[in-house]
C-alpha positions as a LaTeX table, in Angstrom:
\begin{tabular}{lrrr}
\hline
Residue & $x$ (\AA) & $y$ (\AA) & $z$ (\AA) \\
\hline
Unk1 & 14.96 & 32.84 & $-49.29$ \\
Unk2 & 15.35 & 34.71 & $-46.03$ \\
Unk3 & 14.37 & 32.75 & $-42.94$ \\
Unk4 & 11.12 & 33.59 & $-41.20$ \\
Unk5 & 11.10 & 33.47 & $-37.41$ \\
Unk6 & 7.64 & 32.37 & $-36.36$ \\
Unk7 & 6.85 & 33.41 & $-32.80$ \\
Unk8 & 3.07 & 33.29 & $-32.97$ \\
Unk9 & 2.53 & 29.78 & $-31.64$ \\
Unk10 & $-0.37$ & 30.91 & $-29.45$ \\
Unk11 & $-2.30$ & 31.90 & $-32.58$ \\
Unk12 & $-1.60$ & 28.61 & $-34.33$ \\
Unk13 & 1.00 & 25.89 & $-33.89$ \\
Unk14 & 3.23 & 25.00 & $-36.81$ \\
Unk15 & 2.49 & 21.52 & $-38.10$ \\
Unk16 & 4.93 & 18.71 & $-37.20$ \\
Unk17 & 6.10 & 16.68 & $-40.19$ \\
Unk18 & 4.41 & 13.48 & $-38.91$ \\
Unk19 & 1.03 & 15.26 & $-38.99$ \\
Unk20 & 1.59 & 16.41 & $-42.58$ \\
Unk21 & 2.81 & 12.99 & $-43.72$ \\
Unk22 & $-0.05$ & 11.16 & $-42.02$ \\
Unk23 & $-2.69$ & 13.41 & $-43.56$ \\
Unk24 & $-1.13$ & 13.09 & $-47.04$ \\
Unk25 & $-1.00$ & 9.29 & $-46.69$ \\
Unk26 & $-4.62$ & 9.20 & $-45.51$ \\
Unk27 & $-5.83$ & 11.32 & $-48.42$ \\
Unk28 & $-3.70$ & 9.44 & $-50.94$ \\
Unk29 & $-4.10$ & 5.84 & $-49.85$ \\
Unk30 & $-6.73$ & 5.36 & $-47.15$ \\
Unk31 & $-9.51$ & 7.88 & $-47.63$ \\
Unk32 & $-13.17$ & 6.88 & $-47.35$ \\
Unk33 & $-16.11$ & 8.35 & $-45.47$ \\
Unk34 & $-16.69$ & 7.28 & $-41.89$ \\
Unk35 & $-19.92$ & 5.83 & $-40.56$ \\
Unk36 & $-21.31$ & 5.50 & $-44.07$ \\
Unk37 & $-20.09$ & 2.20 & $-45.48$ \\
Unk38 & $-19.41$ & $-1.47$ & $-44.75$ \\
Unk39 & $-16.53$ & $-2.12$ & $-47.14$ \\
Unk40 & $-13.09$ & $-2.81$ & $-45.69$ \\
Unk41 & $-11.77$ & 0.63 & $-46.59$ \\
Unk42 & $-14.67$ & 2.45 & $-44.91$ \\
Unk43 & $-14.44$ & 0.17 & $-41.87$ \\
Unk44 & $-10.74$ & 0.97 & $-41.59$ \\
Unk45 & $-11.55$ & 4.70 & $-41.45$ \\
Unk46 & $-14.18$ & 4.01 & $-38.78$ \\
Unk47 & $-11.48$ & 2.27 & $-36.73$ \\
Unk48 & $-9.03$ & 5.12 & $-37.28$ \\
Unk49 & $-11.56$ & 7.69 & $-36.02$ \\
Unk50 & $-12.39$ & 5.51 & $-33.02$ \\
Unk51 & $-8.71$ & 5.18 & $-32.17$ \\
Unk52 & $-8.19$ & 8.95 & $-32.30$ \\
Unk53 & $-11.25$ & 9.47 & $-30.12$ \\
Unk54 & $-9.72$ & 7.05 & $-27.61$ \\
Unk55 & $-6.39$ & 8.91 & $-27.76$ \\
Unk56 & $-8.13$ & 12.25 & $-27.16$ \\
Unk57 & $-10.09$ & 10.79 & $-24.25$ \\
Unk58 & $-6.88$ & 9.57 & $-22.60$ \\
Unk59 & $-5.24$ & 12.93 & $-23.34$ \\
Unk60 & $-7.86$ & 14.83 & $-21.32$ \\
Unk61 & $-8.74$ & 12.19 & $-18.71$ \\
Unk62 & $-12.14$ & 11.21 & $-20.12$ \\
Unk63 & $-13.90$ & 8.32 & $-21.87$ \\
Unk64 & $-14.49$ & 8.11 & $-25.64$ \\
Unk65 & $-18.23$ & 8.68 & $-25.28$ \\
Unk66 & $-17.45$ & 12.08 & $-23.71$ \\
Unk67 & $-15.49$ & 13.30 & $-26.76$ \\
Unk68 & $-17.29$ & 15.16 & $-29.56$ \\
Unk69 & $-15.38$ & 16.36 & $-32.62$ \\
Unk70 & $-16.12$ & 19.95 & $-33.62$ \\
Unk71 & $-14.59$ & 22.45 & $-36.04$ \\
Unk72 & $-12.70$ & 24.21 & $-33.22$ \\
Unk73 & $-12.97$ & 25.80 & $-29.79$ \\
Unk74 & $-15.19$ & 28.62 & $-31.08$ \\
Unk75 & $-17.60$ & 26.10 & $-32.58$ \\
Unk76 & $-17.58$ & 24.11 & $-29.34$ \\
Unk77 & $-18.26$ & 27.12 & $-27.13$ \\
Unk78 & $-21.17$ & 28.22 & $-29.31$ \\
Unk79 & $-22.58$ & 24.70 & $-29.44$ \\
Unk80 & $-22.50$ & 24.43 & $-25.65$ \\
Unk81 & $-24.73$ & 27.48 & $-25.41$ \\
Unk82 & $-27.14$ & 26.06 & $-27.98$ \\
Unk83 & $-27.23$ & 22.68 & $-26.23$ \\
Unk84 & $-27.93$ & 24.25 & $-22.83$ \\
Unk85 & $-30.59$ & 26.66 & $-24.06$ \\
Unk86 & $-32.48$ & 23.75 & $-25.63$ \\
Unk87 & $-32.22$ & 21.65 & $-22.47$ \\
Unk88 & $-35.42$ & 20.85 & $-20.59$ \\
Unk89 & $-35.56$ & 22.99 & $-17.48$ \\
Unk90 & $-33.49$ & 25.85 & $-18.87$ \\
Unk91 & $-34.71$ & 29.13 & $-17.43$ \\
Unk92 & $-34.52$ & 32.68 & $-18.77$ \\
Unk93 & $-34.02$ & 33.70 & $-15.14$ \\
Unk94 & $-30.60$ & 32.02 & $-15.08$ \\
Unk95 & $-27.34$ & 33.89 & $-14.60$ \\
Unk96 & $-23.94$ & 33.34 & $-16.13$ \\
Unk97 & $-20.48$ & 34.28 & $-14.87$ \\
Unk98 & $-17.46$ & 35.16 & $-16.99$ \\
Unk99 & $-14.15$ & 36.94 & $-16.46$ \\
Unk100 & $-12.04$ & 39.59 & $-18.15$ \\
Unk101 & $-9.60$ & 36.84 & $-19.14$ \\
Unk102 & $-12.06$ & 35.49 & $-21.70$ \\
Unk103 & $-11.54$ & 35.19 & $-25.41$ \\
Unk104 & $-14.42$ & 36.58 & $-27.47$ \\
Unk105 & $-15.71$ & 33.08 & $-28.28$ \\
Unk106 & $-16.07$ & 32.20 & $-24.60$ \\
Unk107 & $-18.09$ & 35.26 & $-23.60$ \\
Unk108 & $-19.88$ & 36.68 & $-26.65$ \\
Unk109 & $-22.33$ & 33.76 & $-27.12$ \\
Unk110 & $-23.59$ & 34.30 & $-23.56$ \\
Unk111 & $-23.81$ & 38.05 & $-24.03$ \\
Unk112 & $-25.88$ & 37.42 & $-27.14$ \\
Unk113 & $-28.31$ & 35.37 & $-25.02$ \\
Unk114 & $-28.51$ & 38.31 & $-22.63$ \\
Unk115 & $-29.12$ & 40.75 & $-25.47$ \\
Unk116 & $-31.96$ & 38.59 & $-26.75$ \\
Unk117 & $-33.56$ & 38.22 & $-23.32$ \\
Unk118 & $-32.84$ & 34.49 & $-23.06$ \\
Unk119 & $-30.86$ & 34.80 & $-19.83$ \\
Unk120 & $-31.20$ & 37.28 & $-17.02$ \\
Unk121 & $-27.80$ & 38.51 & $-15.87$ \\
Unk122 & $-24.06$ & 38.55 & $-16.51$ \\
Unk123 & $-21.70$ & 38.38 & $-13.51$ \\
Unk124 & $-18.03$ & 39.21 & $-13.98$ \\
Unk125 & $-15.62$ & 37.28 & $-11.74$ \\
Unk126 & $-13.14$ & 39.34 & $-9.78$ \\
Unk127 & $-9.46$ & 39.23 & $-10.73$ \\
Unk128 & $-6.60$ & 39.75 & $-8.30$ \\
Unk129 & $-3.67$ & 42.14 & $-8.84$ \\
Unk130 & $-1.88$ & 39.48 & $-10.90$ \\
Unk131 & $-4.93$ & 39.13 & $-13.18$ \\
Unk132 & $-5.90$ & 35.70 & $-11.91$ \\
Unk133 & $-9.47$ & 34.76 & $-10.99$ \\
Unk134 & $-9.98$ & 35.40 & $-7.27$ \\
Unk135 & $-10.97$ & 31.93 & $-6.20$ \\
Unk136 & $-12.63$ & 32.91 & $-2.92$ \\
Unk137 & $-14.73$ & 35.47 & $-4.78$ \\
Unk138 & $-16.12$ & 33.11 & $-7.44$ \\
Unk139 & $-19.81$ & 34.07 & $-7.55$ \\
Unk140 & $-22.93$ & 32.01 & $-7.14$ \\
Unk141 & $-24.29$ & 31.50 & $-10.63$ \\
Unk142 & $-26.06$ & 28.99 & $-12.88$ \\
Unk143 & $-23.41$ & 28.87 & $-15.62$ \\
Unk144 & $-19.70$ & 29.54 & $-15.08$ \\
Unk145 & $-17.37$ & 30.07 & $-18.04$ \\
Unk146 & $-13.68$ & 29.69 & $-17.16$ \\
Unk147 & $-10.77$ & 30.62 & $-19.41$ \\
Unk148 & $-8.10$ & 28.15 & $-18.33$ \\
Unk149 & $-5.31$ & 30.34 & $-19.68$ \\
Unk150 & $-5.63$ & 33.86 & $-21.08$ \\
Unk151 & $-4.15$ & 34.36 & $-24.54$ \\
Unk152 & $-2.75$ & 37.68 & $-23.27$ \\
Unk153 & $-1.64$ & 36.92 & $-19.70$ \\
Unk154 & $-0.51$ & 33.33 & $-20.32$ \\
Unk155 & $-0.93$ & 31.97 & $-16.77$ \\
Unk156 & $-2.88$ & 28.77 & $-15.98$ \\
Unk157 & $-5.85$ & 29.16 & $-13.67$ \\
Unk158 & $-6.57$ & 26.72 & $-10.85$ \\
Unk159 & $-9.59$ & 25.14 & $-12.51$ \\
Unk160 & $-10.17$ & 22.49 & $-9.89$ \\
Unk161 & $-10.36$ & 25.00 & $-7.03$ \\
Unk162 & $-12.48$ & 27.47 & $-8.99$ \\
Unk163 & $-15.04$ & 24.76 & $-9.77$ \\
Unk164 & $-15.08$ & 23.50 & $-6.19$ \\
Unk165 & $-15.89$ & 26.99 & $-4.92$ \\
Unk166 & $-18.54$ & 27.48 & $-7.59$ \\
Unk167 & $-20.21$ & 24.18 & $-6.69$ \\
Unk168 & $-20.09$ & 25.00 & $-2.98$ \\
Unk169 & $-22.23$ & 28.04 & $-3.75$ \\
Unk170 & $-24.51$ & 26.27 & $-6.24$ \\
Unk171 & $-24.23$ & 22.47 & $-6.51$ \\
Unk172 & $-26.10$ & 22.60 & $-9.83$ \\
Unk173 & $-23.85$ & 25.14 & $-11.53$ \\
Unk174 & $-22.82$ & 24.17 & $-15.07$ \\
Unk175 & $-19.10$ & 24.75 & $-15.57$ \\
Unk176 & $-17.52$ & 25.35 & $-18.98$ \\
Unk177 & $-13.76$ & 25.47 & $-19.52$ \\
Unk178 & $-12.07$ & 27.10 & $-22.50$ \\
Unk179 & $-8.74$ & 25.27 & $-22.69$ \\
Unk180 & $-7.64$ & 26.55 & $-26.12$ \\
Unk181 & $-4.43$ & 28.18 & $-24.80$ \\
Unk182 & $-4.00$ & 25.88 & $-21.82$ \\
Unk183 & $-3.86$ & 22.62 & $-23.78$ \\
Unk184 & $-0.35$ & 23.01 & $-25.21$ \\
Unk185 & 1.26 & 24.03 & $-21.91$ \\
Unk186 & $-0.49$ & 22.12 & $-19.13$ \\
Unk187 & $-2.03$ & 18.68 & $-18.61$ \\
Unk188 & $-5.82$ & 18.60 & $-18.88$ \\
Unk189 & $-7.69$ & 16.31 & $-16.49$ \\
Unk190 & $-11.41$ & 16.91 & $-16.82$ \\
Unk191 & $-12.24$ & 14.26 & $-14.24$ \\
Unk192 & $-10.06$ & 15.96 & $-11.64$ \\
Unk193 & $-11.42$ & 19.38 & $-12.59$ \\
Unk194 & $-15.03$ & 18.24 & $-12.33$ \\
Unk195 & $-16.13$ & 20.45 & $-15.22$ \\
Unk196 & $-19.28$ & 19.81 & $-17.23$ \\
Unk197 & $-17.90$ & 20.96 & $-20.58$ \\
Unk198 & $-14.42$ & 21.65 & $-21.98$ \\
Unk199 & $-13.17$ & 22.72 & $-25.40$ \\
Unk200 & $-9.91$ & 23.13 & $-27.28$ \\
Unk201 & $-8.79$ & 23.53 & $-30.90$ \\
Unk202 & $-6.52$ & 21.06 & $-32.65$ \\
Unk203 & $-4.55$ & 23.71 & $-34.51$ \\
Unk204 & $-3.21$ & 25.02 & $-31.18$ \\
Unk205 & $-1.27$ & 21.77 & $-30.69$ \\
Unk206 & $-0.08$ & 21.09 & $-34.25$ \\
Unk207 & $-3.15$ & 19.51 & $-35.83$ \\
Unk208 & $-4.89$ & 21.03 & $-38.83$ \\
Unk209 & $-7.40$ & 23.85 & $-38.68$ \\
Unk210 & $-11.07$ & 22.84 & $-38.72$ \\
Unk211 & $-10.86$ & 20.31 & $-35.90$ \\
Unk212 & $-11.70$ & 20.82 & $-32.24$ \\
Unk213 & $-12.70$ & 18.81 & $-29.20$ \\
Unk214 & $-15.80$ & 19.24 & $-27.08$ \\
Unk215 & $-15.86$ & 17.27 & $-23.84$ \\
Unk216 & $-19.30$ & 16.66 & $-22.30$ \\
Unk217 & $-19.28$ & 15.09 & $-18.83$ \\
Unk218 & $-22.82$ & 13.69 & $-19.07$ \\
Unk219 & $-23.50$ & 13.44 & $-22.82$ \\
Unk220 & $-26.65$ & 11.35 & $-22.48$ \\
Unk221 & $-28.22$ & 14.10 & $-20.36$ \\
Unk222 & $-28.36$ & 16.55 & $-23.27$ \\
Unk223 & $-30.33$ & 16.80 & $-26.50$ \\
Unk224 & $-28.32$ & 17.52 & $-29.67$ \\
Unk225 & $-28.13$ & 20.96 & $-31.21$ \\
Unk226 & $-27.46$ & 19.84 & $-34.80$ \\
Unk227 & $-29.36$ & 17.35 & $-36.93$ \\
Unk228 & $-28.53$ & 15.31 & $-40.00$ \\
Unk229 & $-26.90$ & 12.11 & $-41.14$ \\
Unk230 & $-25.07$ & 9.93 & $-38.65$ \\
Unk231 & $-26.72$ & 11.19 & $-35.46$ \\
Unk232 & $-30.08$ & 9.47 & $-35.79$ \\
Unk233 & $-30.67$ & 5.72 & $-36.05$ \\
Unk234 & $-34.35$ & 5.84 & $-37.00$ \\
Unk235 & $-37.00$ & 8.37 & $-38.01$ \\
Unk236 & $-40.28$ & 6.82 & $-36.89$ \\
Unk237 & $-42.39$ & 9.76 & $-38.03$ \\
Unk238 & $-42.09$ & 13.53 & $-38.39$ \\
Unk239 & $-41.97$ & 14.07 & $-34.63$ \\
Unk240 & $-40.35$ & 10.90 & $-33.33$ \\
Unk241 & $-36.61$ & 10.33 & $-33.67$ \\
Unk242 & $-34.44$ & 7.56 & $-32.30$ \\
Unk243 & $-31.06$ & 9.14 & $-31.70$ \\
Unk244 & $-27.73$ & 7.37 & $-31.74$ \\
Unk245 & $-25.85$ & 7.22 & $-28.47$ \\
Unk246 & $-23.25$ & 9.81 & $-27.58$ \\
Unk247 & $-20.96$ & 11.00 & $-28.99$ \\
Unk248 & $-22.46$ & 10.22 & $-32.42$ \\
Unk249 & $-25.72$ & 12.03 & $-31.62$ \\
Unk250 & $-23.72$ & 15.30 & $-31.46$ \\
Unk251 & $-21.87$ & 14.69 & $-34.75$ \\
Unk252 & $-24.37$ & 15.29 & $-37.54$ \\
Unk253 & $-22.96$ & 15.15 & $-41.06$ \\
Unk254 & $-19.57$ & 14.09 & $-42.37$ \\
Unk255 & $-16.77$ & 14.55 & $-39.89$ \\
Unk256 & $-13.53$ & 16.42 & $-40.75$ \\
Unk257 & $-11.83$ & 13.08 & $-41.25$ \\
Unk258 & $-8.39$ & 14.20 & $-42.43$ \\
Unk259 & $-8.13$ & 16.71 & $-39.59$ \\
Unk260 & $-9.17$ & 14.10 & $-37.01$ \\
Unk261 & $-6.48$ & 11.71 & $-38.24$ \\
Unk262 & $-3.94$ & 14.52 & $-37.94$ \\
Unk263 & $-5.15$ & 15.37 & $-34.44$ \\
Unk264 & $-4.22$ & 11.93 & $-33.15$ \\
Unk265 & $-0.69$ & 12.31 & $-34.49$ \\
Unk266 & $-0.40$ & 15.88 & $-33.14$ \\
Unk267 & $-1.23$ & 14.69 & $-29.63$ \\
Unk268 & 1.48 & 12.04 & $-29.85$ \\
Unk269 & 3.95 & 14.58 & $-31.24$ \\
Unk270 & 3.59 & 17.06 & $-28.37$ \\
Unk271 & 6.05 & 15.32 & $-26.09$ \\
Unk272 & 7.42 & 17.12 & $-23.04$ \\
Unk273 & 8.45 & 20.32 & $-24.78$ \\
Unk274 & 8.69 & 23.36 & $-22.50$ \\
Unk275 & 8.74 & 27.01 & $-23.59$ \\
Unk276 & 10.15 & 28.45 & $-20.38$ \\
Unk277 & 13.88 & 28.74 & $-21.22$ \\
Unk278 & 13.23 & 30.88 & $-24.30$ \\
Unk279 & 10.54 & 32.90 & $-22.53$ \\
Unk280 & 12.83 & 33.55 & $-19.54$ \\
Unk281 & 15.66 & 34.73 & $-21.81$ \\
Unk282 & 13.46 & 37.06 & $-23.86$ \\
Unk283 & 11.62 & 38.41 & $-20.83$ \\
Unk284 & 14.89 & 39.21 & $-19.06$ \\
Unk285 & 16.12 & 41.11 & $-22.12$ \\
Unk286 & 12.86 & 42.95 & $-22.85$ \\
Unk287 & 12.38 & 44.13 & $-19.27$ \\
Unk288 & 15.69 & 45.98 & $-19.52$ \\
Unk289 & 14.31 & 48.16 & $-22.30$ \\
Unk290 & 12.97 & 51.42 & $-20.81$ \\
Unk291 & 10.49 & 52.03 & $-23.63$ \\
Unk292 & 8.59 & 48.78 & $-23.16$ \\
Unk293 & 5.81 & 48.07 & $-20.66$ \\
Unk294 & 5.55 & 44.38 & $-19.85$ \\
Unk295 & 2.06 & 42.96 & $-19.32$ \\
Unk296 & 3.07 & 39.42 & $-18.41$ \\
Unk297 & 5.10 & 37.97 & $-15.56$ \\
Unk298 & 8.37 & 36.14 & $-16.11$ \\
Unk299 & 6.81 & 32.70 & $-15.50$ \\
Unk300 & 3.99 & 33.16 & $-18.04$ \\
Unk301 & 3.79 & 30.91 & $-21.09$ \\
Unk302 & 4.00 & 33.89 & $-23.45$ \\
Unk303 & 5.20 & 37.47 & $-23.43$ \\
Unk304 & 2.83 & 40.40 & $-23.90$ \\
Unk305 & 3.99 & 44.01 & $-23.91$ \\
Unk306 & 3.27 & 47.47 & $-25.28$ \\
Unk307 & 5.91 & 49.84 & $-26.67$ \\
Unk308 & 6.01 & 53.48 & $-25.64$ \\
Unk309 & 5.32 & 56.05 & $-28.36$ \\
Unk310 & 4.51 & 53.43 & $-30.98$ \\
Unk311 & 1.25 & 51.79 & $-31.98$ \\
Unk312 & 1.31 & 48.02 & $-31.61$ \\
Unk313 & 0.26 & 47.60 & $-35.25$ \\
Unk314 & 3.31 & 49.60 & $-36.31$ \\
Unk315 & 5.49 & 47.36 & $-34.18$ \\
Unk316 & 3.97 & 44.29 & $-35.83$ \\
Unk317 & 4.46 & 45.73 & $-39.31$ \\
Unk318 & 8.10 & 46.68 & $-38.65$ \\
Unk319 & 8.90 & 43.23 & $-37.24$ \\
Unk320 & 7.01 & 41.57 & $-40.08$ \\
Unk321 & 9.08 & 43.51 & $-42.61$ \\
Unk322 & 12.10 & 41.83 & $-41.05$ \\
Unk323 & 10.51 & 38.37 & $-41.36$ \\
Unk324 & 9.55 & 38.08 & $-37.70$ \\
Unk325 & 6.01 & 36.86 & $-37.05$ \\
Unk326 & 4.41 & 37.96 & $-33.77$ \\
Unk327 & 0.79 & 38.77 & $-32.88$ \\
Unk328 & $-0.39$ & 42.34 & $-32.41$ \\
Unk329 & $-3.82$ & 43.76 & $-31.61$ \\
Unk330 & $-6.40$ & 42.89 & $-28.98$ \\
Unk331 & $-6.00$ & 39.11 & $-29.46$ \\
Unk332 & $-9.81$ & 38.71 & $-29.61$ \\
Unk333 & $-9.64$ & 39.46 & $-25.89$ \\
Unk334 & $-11.15$ & 42.90 & $-25.58$ \\
Unk335 & $-11.98$ & 42.81 & $-21.88$ \\
Unk336 & $-8.48$ & 42.28 & $-20.52$ \\
Unk337 & $-7.20$ & 45.10 & $-22.72$ \\
Unk338 & $-9.97$ & 47.40 & $-21.54$ \\
Unk339 & $-9.07$ & 46.54 & $-17.97$ \\
Unk340 & $-5.46$ & 47.49 & $-18.70$ \\
Unk341 & $-6.65$ & 50.65 & $-20.51$ \\
Unk342 & $-5.04$ & 49.50 & $-23.75$ \\
Unk343 & $-6.24$ & 49.15 & $-27.33$ \\
Unk344 & $-3.95$ & 46.22 & $-27.94$ \\
Unk345 & $-0.60$ & 44.61 & $-27.23$ \\
Unk346 & 2.31 & 42.76 & $-28.81$ \\
Unk347 & 2.49 & 39.04 & $-28.06$ \\
Unk348 & 5.45 & 36.72 & $-28.45$ \\
Unk349 & 4.77 & 32.99 & $-28.18$ \\
Unk350 & 7.26 & 30.28 & $-29.02$ \\
Unk351 & 7.17 & 26.67 & $-30.15$ \\
Unk352 & 9.61 & 23.73 & $-30.31$ \\
Unk353 & 10.85 & 24.98 & $-33.70$ \\
Unk354 & 12.28 & 28.16 & $-32.10$ \\
Unk355 & 15.93 & 28.33 & $-31.01$ \\
Unk356 & 17.96 & 30.57 & $-28.74$ \\
Unk357 & 19.42 & 32.14 & $-31.89$ \\
Unk358 & 15.88 & 33.02 & $-32.98$ \\
Unk359 & 15.24 & 34.59 & $-29.59$ \\
Unk360 & 18.46 & 36.64 & $-29.71$ \\
Unk361 & 17.68 & 37.87 & $-33.21$ \\
Unk362 & 14.13 & 38.90 & $-32.22$ \\
Unk363 & 15.41 & 40.80 & $-29.17$ \\
Unk364 & 18.01 & 42.65 & $-31.21$ \\
Unk365 & 15.42 & 43.49 & $-33.87$ \\
Unk366 & 12.97 & 44.85 & $-31.28$ \\
Unk367 & 15.75 & 46.88 & $-29.75$ \\
Unk368 & 16.58 & 48.35 & $-33.15$ \\
Unk369 & 12.93 & 49.07 & $-34.01$ \\
Unk370 & 12.46 & 50.99 & $-30.78$ \\
Unk371 & 15.51 & 53.25 & $-31.25$ \\
\hline
\end{tabular}
């Protein structure tokens, strides 16, 4: 069978063998539901979930009670909106600020609130000529959504400074960080950032799909947005609930247990891998090609470009026919493409499974496709 070269790590990370083996062992030998039983096997699963929650908390600089398991970053970003809208004191007169770096899941839930008249105004943060958020121009707003790293531009934003400026203009601003692309390349420290909420997806770092992390700085301040088993300790009557403490009060229903177990292993498997050598090599080769327009800088964590006289979907199809997997389209990031006056782009993103031989083969194939 001909080898596939997978250079779409930013869409989803290939699964390390330890993650696969751990999930198979869990399903084969250890499986039981969590939070639902008192037998030794169920208690063991409870301990396993608690240990992963502790590992995730350390990974992002938080405490276990701040960590809520979700089905992914999109789920987390939507749940944040639902939690905040149901919060006592929420006002329809509030404003929210976003940027053109945002993924659809970071911005669309807020625009839906605007469409339904549940919030008053959208403010778009200014970007500089390098497509970074202009820190000094961060607006005064009630809710600030920050994409920590664009899935098109691939450059980390200075979250700590952005939040400091936002809070200097409104000390009560609620800050929300989408770290889905950031998490695999840079260290997250939510305490240092000072954010109120943060999300990422496990599949971006080698865990399974269907698992994400929602960090809530003050979890006991908020009322849950989902209801069911596991999040309530007592139902006194039809209008009087005794909720469990955080994070359990935000985790109604059965958790994605297998995926959570895999997440803990994925975090430990990340290591100190760095994509820069392969990115530098490929960038330096691509920029020599006269019929390619580069959208990213050399020091970005991915490469985005558009070919002259060829639709990006055609480029993706031609590379795919040669067993090379890259991402093409608008990357669920319409606003940055509109800003660049483009319908879409080609994105190359690498993982620890990629080699310099892979990179050389991809460059030669792109060169041949463009002739």
